[in-house]
Amino acid sequence: MASAAIFSSLRRQRSPSVEAFLAPVDLTDVGLLQTLTALSSELISVFSGKRLPFYQRKNCKSLLRKIQVFSVLLECLLHNNNRSSRSEGSSDLPFTVFLCFKELYLLLYRSKILLDYCSHSSKLWLLLQNHSISGHFHDLNQEISTLLDVFPLKELTLPEDVREQVELLKKQARKSKLFVDKHDEMLRLKLFSFLNEFENGGVPDSAQLYSYFVEKLGVCNPRSCRVEIEFLEEQIVNHEGDIEPTASVLNGFVALVRYCRFLLFVFEEDDMELRFGKHKKPRKGLISQEIADTFISVPKDFCCPISLDLMRDPVIVATGQTYDRASISRWMEEGHCTCPKTGQLLDHTRLVPNRALRNLIMQWCAAHKIPFDPLESGDPCVEIFAAASPSKAALEANKATTALLIKQLENGTQIAKTIAAREIRLLAKTGKENRAYIAEAGAIPHLKNLLSSPDAVAQENSVTAMLNLSIFDKNKGRIMDEVGCLGLIVGVLRFGHTTEARENAAATLFSLSAVHDYKKQIAKEDWAVEALAGLLREGSPRGKKDAVTALFNLSTHTENCARMIESGAVTALVGALRSEGVDEEAAGALALIVRQPIGATAVGNEEMAVAGLIGMMRCGTPRGKENAVAALLELCRGGGAAATERVLKAPALASLLQTLLFTGTKRARRKAASLARVFQRCEHASMHYGGLGVGYAFAGNSAAARDSTFAGDVSVSMSISVPVL
């Protein structure tokens, strides 16, 4: 018998049954006959007639005819046993026949897997796998021929007509050859020809596309297009390197079907749930993309800050930050010479493997049964639904689709505009190339018009599309230069119809504020900072995260300090010190604000500021503790005597500082030493900090500590990134 590995290349939405590979061990002769009879009858009834798969029909019919002969044989033997007067559970089956029937059991289950696979696969996938699946049918025919060659037919008492049918099947099975349907093969080649047209810079003829997809394939409405797209996307995610076509080619076919969906079918014909806001359909089998939407949440330290994907090859850059090798390599190849996370200039471009983190990621993947396939150095970044870099065909097809979508955004009905905004949102998720040409094609002005739409779904899709587009640096300028666009984004943040729309508006402001020149412009926009502060106080956990990261970015511009104070952002940040998930970023923002005298005064006047920062030093993350001690240091320097006295009298500060001096990060230790020296200059320092032992802790680094005492060294360590939604 051929190995069960022949099915390893079949992409299934659920795992094959174990019965396909293990013969029953505890069945009697009669029990085995009953099981085989029921299984063969089930296959014939389920897959015969109109229930045959759309493709591989001849191979399916041929296999079912063979199963039907086995069914007749089994029913005859079972009938003979039922008529016998022997005790229940006994049989006169020869032992060699019993062994052959156990092999037949395996054959029937493998047949069931293959027939079921053909019935539930998409039409395009069956065409693309035409040769491979035909080969699986041929392998089963060969197994049937082998089984019949050793089957001891003469040892059974059978009616002559049944015996003749089995003998005839035996002769036919010996002559069976690999059958590849010529009609299916022509359709497969035609599908590749459409992709080649896009690859060569052209666009397939719309009449030919209609004839092919609607008349020949039966893909005749938007829903059937989405079924094809979703199935192909699952194959991309679950793709193995030795399976054809490659993931890059599959991306091209996804783009082709998406183009046909909007070229051939009117935009109003879409799922009804879109009109009621229920436009999110969970996808099956996705691992790296939108993993937060599945049952497993990836630890943020395991995700690359650039791609937001699980890191496969984490490396450390000159600033000490960790990125996935593919992402940071591409960042550097694009001409950047700064650290994406901190903005600091890179002293060198060497990438040091972070083996410890890589081992932790591998252990986490193994524990959660997530495949971990390390990418080779230099491989492109793996993004959502993209297991390979986009081919030229995929890019050209998506460009053609974008042109159709923008036309609907400009002149379509309200439903058409909503659908177009949703699709642009999805396209903008999958790489900088898509984000670039979508904006170049003129999508931003039309998306801007939907930001004020009374339709909640249209508004949410438009602001999320704007967010995804803004991740590409050049698009930030396009959005900021679009007259009125920033104000409308702030309007969604304040009065958005849905929670997700408001959260995504905040994330958009964070993305835009990555450019230094835009920080002041965003802060000056009416109600922008107030709305962010409000979301930080009252939003959902994710909303608070979006708001605090945006406020942190704005606080890095020194001229925004007064605006942060008058808008209530400082009060909101102080309150966030007690909120898990946003406390680290809140402490970082406060550490920047207190660098300004007016900021230090404002924070010092907040009754809970010192207590909140002390709490961060006690229970926060390493970065949170670092940010907290930095904020307290600057508060003492610029907040005046009252603020200094409040810090001095904070309970347990001495022990917390001493702990931080020995266990904190390098920067945290340096700042803790600076804070201790400030206190030693105060008249009550000996009373409060006589046993701190700063000199001992920094005996080998006194120069560094001395230089940083009043050097304004309050650099803040953050771990934040723009989400792709």
XYZ file of C-alpha atoms in Angstrom:
725
model
C 0.000 0.000 0.000
C 1.185 3.518 -0.739
C 2.123 5.639 2.214
C -0.388 7.950 3.762
C 2.100 10.716 2.995
C 0.550 11.008 -0.470
C -1.982 13.303 1.156
C 0.570 15.555 2.832
C 0.261 18.194 0.115
C -3.522 18.422 0.368
C -4.490 21.691 2.052
C -7.360 20.931 4.362
C -9.488 23.125 6.572
C -9.533 20.365 9.190
C -7.168 17.502 9.953
C -7.777 14.105 8.286
C -9.418 11.489 10.443
C -7.059 9.074 12.144
C -9.052 6.229 10.565
C -7.347 7.100 7.281
C -4.050 5.738 8.501
C -4.886 3.116 11.161
C -6.733 -0.116 10.466
C -9.257 -1.234 13.118
C -7.840 -3.725 15.597
C -10.842 -4.619 17.760
C -13.522 -5.534 15.203
C -14.843 -9.053 14.648
C -15.401 -10.423 11.167
C -19.031 -9.366 11.219
C -18.215 -5.999 12.751
C -15.645 -5.297 10.060
C -18.083 -6.285 7.318
C -20.752 -4.003 8.776
C -18.331 -1.085 9.046
C -17.061 -1.511 5.491
C -20.575 -1.866 4.100
C -21.755 1.288 5.858
C -18.686 3.265 4.771
C -18.905 2.262 1.105
C -22.645 3.001 1.031
C -22.029 6.404 2.600
C -19.437 7.311 -0.035
C -21.726 6.316 -2.879
C -24.734 8.203 -1.516
C -22.818 11.372 -0.558
C -20.713 11.844 -3.674
C -22.845 10.440 -6.502
C -24.926 12.334 -9.037
C -25.261 16.089 -8.601
C -23.099 16.009 -5.498
C -19.974 15.246 -7.493
C -17.239 17.926 -7.234
C -17.202 20.638 -9.896
C -13.791 19.480 -11.128
C -12.092 16.064 -11.160
C -15.535 14.665 -11.998
C -14.287 11.811 -14.202
C -11.716 10.704 -11.649
C -14.371 10.878 -8.934
C -16.838 8.832 -10.991
C -14.196 6.208 -11.756
C -13.296 5.850 -8.081
C -16.957 5.655 -7.037
C -17.654 2.911 -9.592
C -14.888 0.817 -8.043
C -16.258 1.487 -4.570
C -19.694 0.415 -5.797
C -18.346 -3.005 -6.799
C -16.801 -3.382 -3.346
C -20.144 -2.364 -1.851
C -21.958 -5.139 -3.760
C -19.362 -7.678 -2.595
C -19.606 -6.543 1.022
C -23.412 -6.536 1.095
C -23.443 -10.027 -0.343
C -21.033 -11.344 2.305
C -22.897 -9.560 5.093
C -26.175 -10.993 3.863
C -24.704 -14.507 3.863
C -23.498 -14.064 7.433
C -26.893 -12.779 8.585
C -28.598 -15.831 7.136
C -26.232 -18.258 8.785
C -27.217 -19.913 12.019
C -23.890 -19.200 13.694
C -23.684 -17.267 16.961
C -23.497 -13.500 16.836
C -20.031 -12.168 16.187
C -18.769 -15.235 14.342
C -18.047 -15.591 10.636
C -16.656 -18.040 8.149
C -14.380 -15.436 6.519
C -10.934 -16.879 5.792
C -8.120 -15.131 7.627
C -6.528 -13.887 4.382
C -9.839 -12.286 3.360
C -10.096 -10.638 6.765
C -6.629 -9.110 6.325
C -7.524 -7.811 2.854
C -10.687 -6.210 4.211
C -8.653 -4.389 6.849
C -6.584 -2.937 3.993
C -9.813 -2.083 2.177
C -10.862 -0.152 5.289
C -7.812 2.094 4.871
C -8.466 2.477 1.164
C -12.057 3.569 1.674
C -11.108 6.171 4.270
C -8.406 7.595 2.023
C -10.957 7.730 -0.768
C -13.291 9.602 1.536
C -10.581 12.150 2.328
C -9.824 12.770 -1.333
C -13.469 12.996 -2.401
C -14.281 15.280 0.516
C -11.285 17.465 -0.304
C -12.420 17.883 -3.908
C -15.945 18.722 -2.753
C -14.889 21.435 -0.299
C -12.004 23.066 -2.158
C -12.487 26.196 -4.208
C -12.775 25.914 -7.965
C -9.610 27.833 -8.701
C -7.596 25.785 -6.240
C -8.759 22.519 -7.851
C -7.678 23.865 -11.236
C -4.293 24.954 -9.909
C -3.772 21.511 -8.325
C -5.144 19.632 -11.343
C -2.061 17.453 -11.923
C -1.386 16.836 -8.252
C -4.944 15.761 -7.391
C -5.169 13.611 -10.524
C -2.024 11.897 -9.271
C -3.687 11.123 -5.945
C -6.618 9.479 -7.732
C -4.181 7.421 -9.784
C -2.355 6.326 -6.626
C -5.642 5.104 -5.150
C -6.385 3.171 -8.348
C -2.988 1.515 -8.082
C -3.684 0.545 -4.480
C -7.020 -0.949 -5.486
C -5.287 -2.953 -8.225
C -2.701 -4.227 -5.718
C -5.412 -5.210 -3.265
C -7.411 -7.089 -5.887
C -4.295 -8.949 -7.087
C -3.853 -10.539 -3.652
C -7.532 -10.834 -2.769
C -8.435 -14.583 -2.305
C -11.687 -14.448 -4.245
C -11.762 -18.230 -4.747
C -12.031 -18.795 -1.002
C -15.428 -17.083 -0.876
C -18.831 -18.462 -1.776
C -20.362 -15.794 -3.998
C -23.070 -15.537 -6.666
C -21.616 -15.764 -10.135
C -22.593 -12.236 -11.146
C -20.845 -10.742 -8.085
C -17.730 -12.807 -8.773
C -17.714 -11.598 -12.386
C -17.987 -7.963 -11.330
C -14.994 -8.309 -9.012
C -12.941 -10.080 -11.698
C -13.811 -7.377 -14.230
C -12.832 -4.667 -11.750
C -9.521 -6.441 -11.221
C -8.768 -6.374 -14.966
C -9.809 -2.734 -15.319
C -7.729 -1.656 -12.328
C -4.622 -3.215 -13.866
C -5.127 -1.136 -17.029
C -5.893 2.158 -15.278
C -3.632 5.075 -16.156
C -3.164 8.591 -14.895
C -6.048 10.691 -16.179
C -5.747 14.473 -16.424
C -8.893 16.080 -17.792
C -7.973 18.050 -20.917
C -10.810 20.509 -20.414
C -9.721 21.241 -16.856
C -6.139 21.584 -18.033
C -7.160 24.136 -20.663
C -8.956 26.143 -17.992
C -5.867 25.985 -15.789
C -3.623 27.272 -18.554
C -6.086 30.053 -19.361
C -6.007 31.132 -15.711
C -2.232 31.462 -15.897
C -2.524 33.442 -19.133
C -4.594 36.107 -17.338
C -1.912 36.364 -14.699
C 0.778 36.647 -17.371
C -1.024 39.614 -18.908
C -0.789 41.471 -15.612
C 2.834 40.338 -15.259
C 3.610 41.934 -18.638
C 1.982 45.224 -17.685
C -1.327 44.703 -19.456
C -4.912 44.165 -18.312
C -6.959 41.123 -19.449
C -9.969 41.742 -21.652
C -13.124 42.155 -19.564
C -15.234 40.057 -21.964
C -12.788 37.160 -21.682
C -12.760 37.446 -17.913
C -16.556 37.370 -17.840
C -16.689 34.322 -20.100
C -14.074 32.513 -18.039
C -15.235 33.242 -14.491
C -18.996 33.465 -14.942
C -19.783 31.110 -17.822
C -17.083 28.460 -17.425
C -16.251 28.483 -13.725
C -19.658 29.474 -12.373
C -18.168 32.265 -10.232
C -21.128 34.515 -10.805
C -21.539 36.873 -7.832
C -19.488 38.774 -5.230
C -20.019 36.087 -2.614
C -18.536 33.323 -4.773
C -15.558 35.595 -5.490
C -14.969 36.052 -1.777
C -15.134 32.275 -1.244
C -12.402 31.826 -3.856
C -10.265 34.612 -2.365
C -10.545 33.363 1.206
C -9.679 29.790 0.236
C -6.600 30.892 -1.717
C -5.514 33.096 1.184
C -5.670 30.098 3.491
C -3.398 28.197 1.127
C -0.926 31.098 1.204
C -0.826 31.047 4.991
C -0.437 27.259 5.170
C 1.920 27.079 2.212
C 4.905 24.746 2.161
C 7.965 25.623 0.129
C 7.870 22.542 -2.116
C 4.248 22.953 -3.186
C 3.267 24.533 -6.494
C 2.213 27.155 -7.264
C 4.411 29.285 -5.040
C 2.951 31.652 -2.475
C 3.951 34.597 -4.658
C 1.943 33.196 -7.576
C -1.019 32.510 -5.303
C -0.917 36.164 -4.248
C -1.247 37.016 -7.904
C -4.353 34.861 -8.286
C -5.903 36.442 -5.191
C -5.336 39.850 -6.768
C -6.787 38.617 -10.070
C -10.007 37.332 -8.469
C -10.357 40.535 -6.449
C -10.074 42.563 -9.644
C -12.716 40.390 -11.337
C -15.053 40.790 -8.382
C -15.135 44.574 -8.835
C -14.928 44.562 -12.616
C -17.686 42.043 -13.300
C -20.219 42.578 -10.505
C -22.005 45.692 -9.327
C -20.959 47.107 -5.987
C -24.448 46.962 -4.485
C -24.448 43.159 -4.607
C -22.603 42.453 -1.403
C -23.275 40.698 1.876
C -26.201 42.226 3.736
C -24.213 42.275 6.958
C -22.090 45.079 5.493
C -25.113 47.363 5.579
C -25.648 46.663 9.238
C -22.032 47.075 10.243
C -21.302 43.356 10.653
C -18.639 43.396 7.985
C -15.940 41.450 9.793
C -15.809 37.800 8.866
C -13.239 35.747 10.782
C -10.838 33.954 8.510
C -9.849 30.340 9.017
C -6.345 29.119 9.467
C -4.514 32.439 9.633
C -1.407 32.326 11.819
C 0.847 35.361 11.275
C -1.833 37.871 10.160
C -4.187 39.494 12.591
C -3.251 36.940 15.204
C -4.838 39.216 17.752
C -8.199 38.373 16.157
C -7.705 34.671 16.930
C -7.705 32.907 20.256
C -3.962 33.436 20.777
C -2.373 36.745 21.694
C 1.279 37.072 20.754
C 3.442 38.677 23.460
C 4.329 42.158 22.242
C 8.036 41.570 22.839
C 7.894 38.723 20.305
C 6.554 40.993 17.543
C 8.704 43.106 15.252
C 7.973 46.822 15.855
C 8.098 47.428 12.085
C 6.003 44.610 10.587
C 4.008 43.806 13.756
C 4.539 40.119 12.890
C 5.960 37.389 15.053
C 9.746 37.645 14.672
C 11.437 34.705 12.967
C 15.017 35.995 13.055
C 15.318 38.680 15.779
C 18.424 40.854 15.596
C 19.777 43.720 17.714
C 20.760 47.071 16.157
C 23.275 49.612 17.453
C 20.758 51.248 19.822
C 20.019 47.964 21.561
C 16.521 47.588 20.069
C 15.408 44.287 18.535
C 13.739 43.848 15.130
C 13.079 41.028 12.715
C 16.067 40.795 10.379
C 13.985 41.052 7.209
C 12.178 44.201 8.375
C 15.181 46.143 9.664
C 17.247 45.138 6.630
C 14.598 46.551 4.333
C 14.426 49.702 6.485
C 18.159 50.230 6.050
C 18.058 49.423 2.335
C 15.528 52.226 1.905
C 18.167 54.692 3.077
C 17.195 55.140 6.726
C 20.059 55.569 9.182
C 18.015 55.831 12.386
C 16.487 53.340 14.793
C 12.761 53.089 13.887
C 11.660 52.793 17.515
C 13.814 55.436 19.229
C 14.676 57.730 16.333
C 18.357 57.714 17.337
C 21.094 57.699 14.713
C 22.680 54.288 14.256
C 26.427 54.263 14.965
C 26.800 51.260 12.675
C 24.597 48.914 10.614
C 25.736 45.616 12.073
C 22.919 43.267 13.071
C 23.596 41.011 16.049
C 21.396 37.875 16.337
C 19.236 37.876 19.460
C 19.497 34.144 20.079
C 18.006 34.258 23.556
C 14.810 35.921 22.292
C 14.677 33.588 19.307
C 14.766 30.571 21.622
C 11.964 32.050 23.730
C 9.852 32.619 20.605
C 10.452 29.036 19.472
C 9.431 27.709 22.890
C 6.281 29.858 22.882
C 5.352 28.676 19.378
C 5.854 25.055 20.381
C 3.707 25.515 23.492
C 0.872 27.041 21.445
C 1.299 24.646 18.490
C 2.128 27.458 16.085
C 4.515 26.565 13.238
C 7.867 28.315 13.554
C 9.718 28.346 10.248
C 12.799 30.586 10.483
C 13.194 32.716 7.392
C 16.517 32.772 5.630
C 18.530 35.951 6.002
C 17.494 38.494 3.418
C 13.982 37.138 2.886
C 11.341 39.871 2.549
C 9.177 40.745 5.505
C 6.165 38.492 5.892
C 3.037 40.608 6.100
C -0.639 39.910 6.406
C -1.784 37.281 3.879
C 1.661 37.483 2.268
C 3.980 34.531 2.641
C 6.167 35.946 -0.136
C 6.956 39.326 -1.608
C 4.211 40.488 -3.984
C 4.778 39.551 -7.611
C 4.518 42.100 -10.381
C 1.290 40.427 -11.502
C -0.247 40.880 -8.035
C 0.821 44.530 -7.914
C -0.556 45.296 -11.359
C -3.836 43.504 -10.634
C -4.212 45.380 -7.363
C -3.487 48.653 -9.136
C -6.265 47.895 -11.613
C -8.582 47.038 -8.719
C -7.680 50.266 -6.941
C -8.638 52.286 -10.020
C -12.092 50.649 -9.975
C -12.481 51.295 -6.245
C -11.505 54.949 -6.466
C -13.973 55.427 -9.294
C -16.713 54.161 -6.992
C -15.488 56.365 -4.143
C -15.865 59.310 -6.482
C -19.163 58.596 -8.204
C -20.718 55.486 -6.666
C -23.749 55.058 -4.452
C -23.416 55.141 -0.675
C -23.214 51.345 -0.505
C -20.645 51.287 -3.311
C -18.507 53.858 -1.497
C -18.698 51.829 1.699
C -17.603 48.655 -0.079
C -14.800 50.505 -1.870
C -13.507 51.984 1.400
C -13.498 48.532 2.974
C -11.521 47.027 0.114
C -8.989 49.870 0.105
C -8.604 49.326 3.846
C -7.830 45.649 3.207
C -5.454 46.351 0.311
C -3.559 48.904 2.390
C -2.809 46.199 4.971
C -0.486 44.218 2.764
C 2.720 46.144 2.155
C 4.267 49.468 1.347
C 3.819 48.919 -2.414
C 0.044 48.788 -2.026
C 0.041 51.779 0.329
C 2.120 53.759 -2.147
C 0.064 53.244 -5.291
C -3.293 53.548 -3.515
C -2.332 57.042 -2.382
C -0.752 57.893 -5.731
C -4.001 56.916 -7.452
C -5.835 59.589 -5.463
C -7.645 57.638 -2.757
C -6.950 59.991 0.161
C -9.251 62.904 -0.882
C -12.167 60.514 -1.395
C -11.544 58.673 1.861
C -11.456 62.061 3.567
C -14.993 62.762 2.363
C -16.236 59.578 4.038
C -14.808 60.532 7.428
C -17.891 62.648 8.067
C -20.305 60.066 6.625
C -23.464 59.351 8.648
C -22.929 55.680 7.757
C -21.007 54.090 10.637
C -19.470 51.350 8.473
C -18.302 53.815 5.820
C -16.739 56.068 8.448
C -14.976 53.213 10.222
C -13.564 51.783 7.007
C -12.391 55.173 5.754
C -10.541 56.129 8.947
C -8.976 52.659 9.180
C -7.908 52.856 5.536
C -6.370 56.258 6.329
C -4.503 54.676 9.240
C -3.132 51.851 7.104
C -2.070 54.266 4.364
C -0.347 56.549 6.868
C 2.153 53.833 7.807
C 3.958 54.572 4.523
C 6.070 57.658 5.234
C 5.291 59.531 2.006
C 1.576 59.156 2.649
C 1.862 61.014 5.957
C 2.599 64.184 4.009
C -0.256 63.535 1.589
C -2.708 63.199 4.468
C -1.442 66.252 6.330
C -1.430 68.345 3.139
C -5.018 67.400 2.275
C -7.069 70.412 3.296
C -9.377 69.642 6.210
C -8.276 66.010 6.524
C -6.606 66.381 9.927
C -9.654 68.143 11.341
C -11.953 65.387 10.099
C -9.745 62.703 11.669
C -9.990 64.589 14.957
C -13.746 64.751 14.414
C -13.904 60.973 14.156
C -11.820 60.733 17.323
C -14.337 62.929 19.153
C -17.656 61.875 17.670
C -17.023 58.642 15.740
C -20.054 56.397 15.327
C -18.211 53.304 16.601
C -15.607 52.621 19.243
C -13.274 51.151 16.644
C -13.523 54.278 14.497
C -12.526 56.486 17.435
C -9.662 54.193 18.382
C -8.359 54.038 14.837
C -8.520 57.809 14.562
C -6.264 58.025 17.626
C -3.895 55.486 16.089
C -3.832 57.563 12.893
C -2.765 60.643 14.854
C -0.004 58.613 16.449
C 1.169 57.407 13.039
C 1.158 60.934 11.597
C 2.989 62.351 14.606
C 5.984 60.137 13.860
C 7.152 63.031 11.659
C 8.603 65.729 13.914
C 7.225 68.641 11.898
C 3.677 67.302 12.241
C 3.701 66.973 16.035
C 3.131 70.685 16.582
C 0.560 70.865 13.779
C -1.480 68.039 15.305
C -1.279 69.518 18.806
C -2.518 72.897 17.494
C -5.541 71.314 15.799
C -8.676 72.222 17.725
C -9.732 69.532 20.218
C -7.097 67.022 19.076
C -5.217 66.763 22.378
C -8.424 67.101 24.415
C -9.973 64.189 22.525
C -6.896 62.024 23.033
C -6.931 62.819 26.745
C -10.613 61.923 26.917
C -10.010 58.586 25.201
C -7.169 57.872 27.609
C -9.476 58.484 30.566
C -12.605 56.701 29.367
C -11.725 54.490 26.406
C -11.490 50.733 26.105
C -8.126 49.097 26.878
C -7.180 49.303 23.221
C -8.472 52.864 22.949
C -6.386 53.922 25.931
C -3.347 52.336 24.320
C -3.932 54.231 21.071
C -4.444 57.478 22.943
C -1.409 57.221 25.218
C 0.940 56.368 22.351
C -0.308 59.396 20.412
C 0.103 61.652 23.452
C 3.595 60.312 24.021
C 4.567 61.154 20.459
C 3.165 64.665 20.781
C 5.003 65.225 24.062
C 8.361 64.664 22.340
C 8.005 68.120 20.735
C 9.101 70.731 23.271
C 6.704 73.380 21.965
C 3.675 71.193 22.729
C 4.121 71.292 26.491
C 1.773 74.205 27.160
C -0.858 72.686 24.895
C -0.629 69.363 26.764
C -1.204 71.158 30.055
C -4.130 73.346 29.054
C -5.900 70.476 27.282
C -5.942 68.258 30.371
C -3.553 65.727 28.870
C -1.194 65.931 31.866
C -4.015 65.051 34.249
C -5.042 62.148 32.027
C -1.464 60.863 31.861
C -1.127 60.996 35.633
C -4.347 59.020 35.972
C -3.062 56.462 33.459
C -0.126 55.626 35.720
C -2.489 53.299 37.568
C -3.850 51.609 34.424
C -2.131 48.415 33.386
C -1.165 48.398 29.737
C -0.723 52.167 29.376
C 1.237 53.048 32.521
C 4.634 52.598 30.871
C 3.829 54.994 28.014
C 2.148 57.463 30.386
C 5.274 57.612 32.559
C 7.368 58.117 29.428
C 5.223 61.041 28.289
C 5.380 62.644 31.734
C 9.163 62.211 31.784
C 9.292 64.317 28.621
C 6.788 66.924 29.756
C 8.561 67.642 33.046
C 11.684 68.649 31.140
C 9.967 72.006 30.576
C 9.651 74.251 33.638
C 5.937 74.758 33.067
C 5.566 71.009 32.599
C 7.366 70.261 35.843
C 5.156 72.753 37.653
C 2.002 71.270 36.158
C 2.954 67.699 37.023
C 4.034 68.791 40.493
C 0.604 70.293 41.059
C -1.049 66.977 40.267
C -1.836 65.435 43.627
C -1.419 61.824 42.486
C 1.615 62.314 40.222
C 4.346 61.428 42.706
C 2.396 58.515 44.172
C 1.733 57.151 40.687
C 5.389 57.384 39.669
C 6.471 55.755 42.922
C 4.010 52.954 42.220
C 5.614 52.485 38.779
C 9.040 52.218 40.409
C 7.684 49.517 42.695
C 5.616 47.380 40.319
C 6.258 48.604 36.780
C 8.105 46.989 33.896
C 11.837 47.676 33.531
C 11.050 50.384 30.983
C 8.281 51.738 33.192
C 10.619 52.009 36.173
C 13.161 53.762 33.985
C 10.583 56.288 32.809
C 9.247 56.821 36.323
C 12.620 57.592 37.891
C 13.405 59.914 34.971
C 10.171 61.822 35.590
C 10.859 62.102 39.333
C 14.396 63.345 38.642
C 13.198 66.111 36.324
C 10.343 66.927 38.684
C 12.877 67.692 41.407
C 15.021 69.744 39.045
C 12.269 71.911 37.621
C 9.218 71.545 39.833
C 10.341 73.794 42.640
C 10.761 73.259 46.360
C 7.231 71.989 46.925
C 7.592 69.261 44.298
C 11.007 68.290 45.608
C 9.681 68.084 49.150
C 6.799 65.911 48.004
C 9.213 63.524 46.320
C 11.489 63.539 49.373
C 8.666 62.487 51.654
C 7.438 59.707 49.380
C 7.291 56.475 51.406
C 9.772 53.744 50.528
C 11.530 55.858 47.897
C 14.932 55.230 49.448
C 14.596 51.455 49.280
C 13.148 51.632 45.762
C 16.072 53.736 44.584
C 18.544 51.374 46.164
C 16.864 48.398 44.487
C 16.883 50.209 41.165
C 20.575 51.034 41.507
C 21.355 47.324 41.539
C 18.603 45.756 39.392
C 17.419 48.427 36.953
C 18.348 48.921 33.322
C 21.566 50.784 32.574
C 19.726 54.058 32.018
C 17.516 53.509 35.050
C 20.568 52.996 37.260
C 22.144 56.158 35.917
C 19.007 58.197 36.541
C 18.543 56.691 40.003
C 22.098 57.729 40.877
C 21.439 61.242 39.592
C 18.261 61.478 41.664
C 20.093 60.286 44.767
C 22.791 62.943 44.279
C 20.131 65.629 43.973
C 18.743 64.531 47.321
C 22.199 64.490 48.891
C 22.457 68.198 48.108
C 19.258 68.890 50.037
C 19.454 69.853 53.697
C 17.542 66.741 54.790
C 19.423 64.303 52.563
C 21.448 62.762 55.379
C 18.300 62.031 57.349
C 16.444 60.432 54.480
C 19.247 58.770 52.535
C 22.063 58.116 54.960
C 22.091 54.430 54.079
C 21.537 54.656 50.334
C 25.121 53.787 49.463
C 25.252 55.642 46.154
C 29.003 55.896 46.208
C 29.294 52.131 46.544
C 26.780 51.402 43.825
C 28.492 53.668 41.325
C 32.074 53.434 42.446
C 33.086 52.239 39.018
C 30.907 54.664 37.100
C 31.149 57.882 39.045
C 32.099 59.949 36.007
C 29.062 58.824 34.099
C 26.836 59.478 37.082
C 28.395 62.892 37.651
C 28.050 63.891 34.007
C 24.402 62.885 33.884
C 23.353 64.560 37.121
C 22.443 67.855 35.469
C 22.904 67.026 31.817
C 19.202 66.651 31.124
C 19.597 62.951 30.368
C 15.954 61.904 30.303
C 15.841 59.773 27.178
C 12.744 57.595 27.351
C 12.604 53.962 26.291
C 9.372 52.966 24.557
C 7.987 49.879 22.831
C 5.178 51.095 20.608
C 4.275 50.616 16.975
C 1.557 51.551 14.520
C -1.127 48.859 14.137
C -2.262 47.624 10.731
C -6.021 47.053 10.726
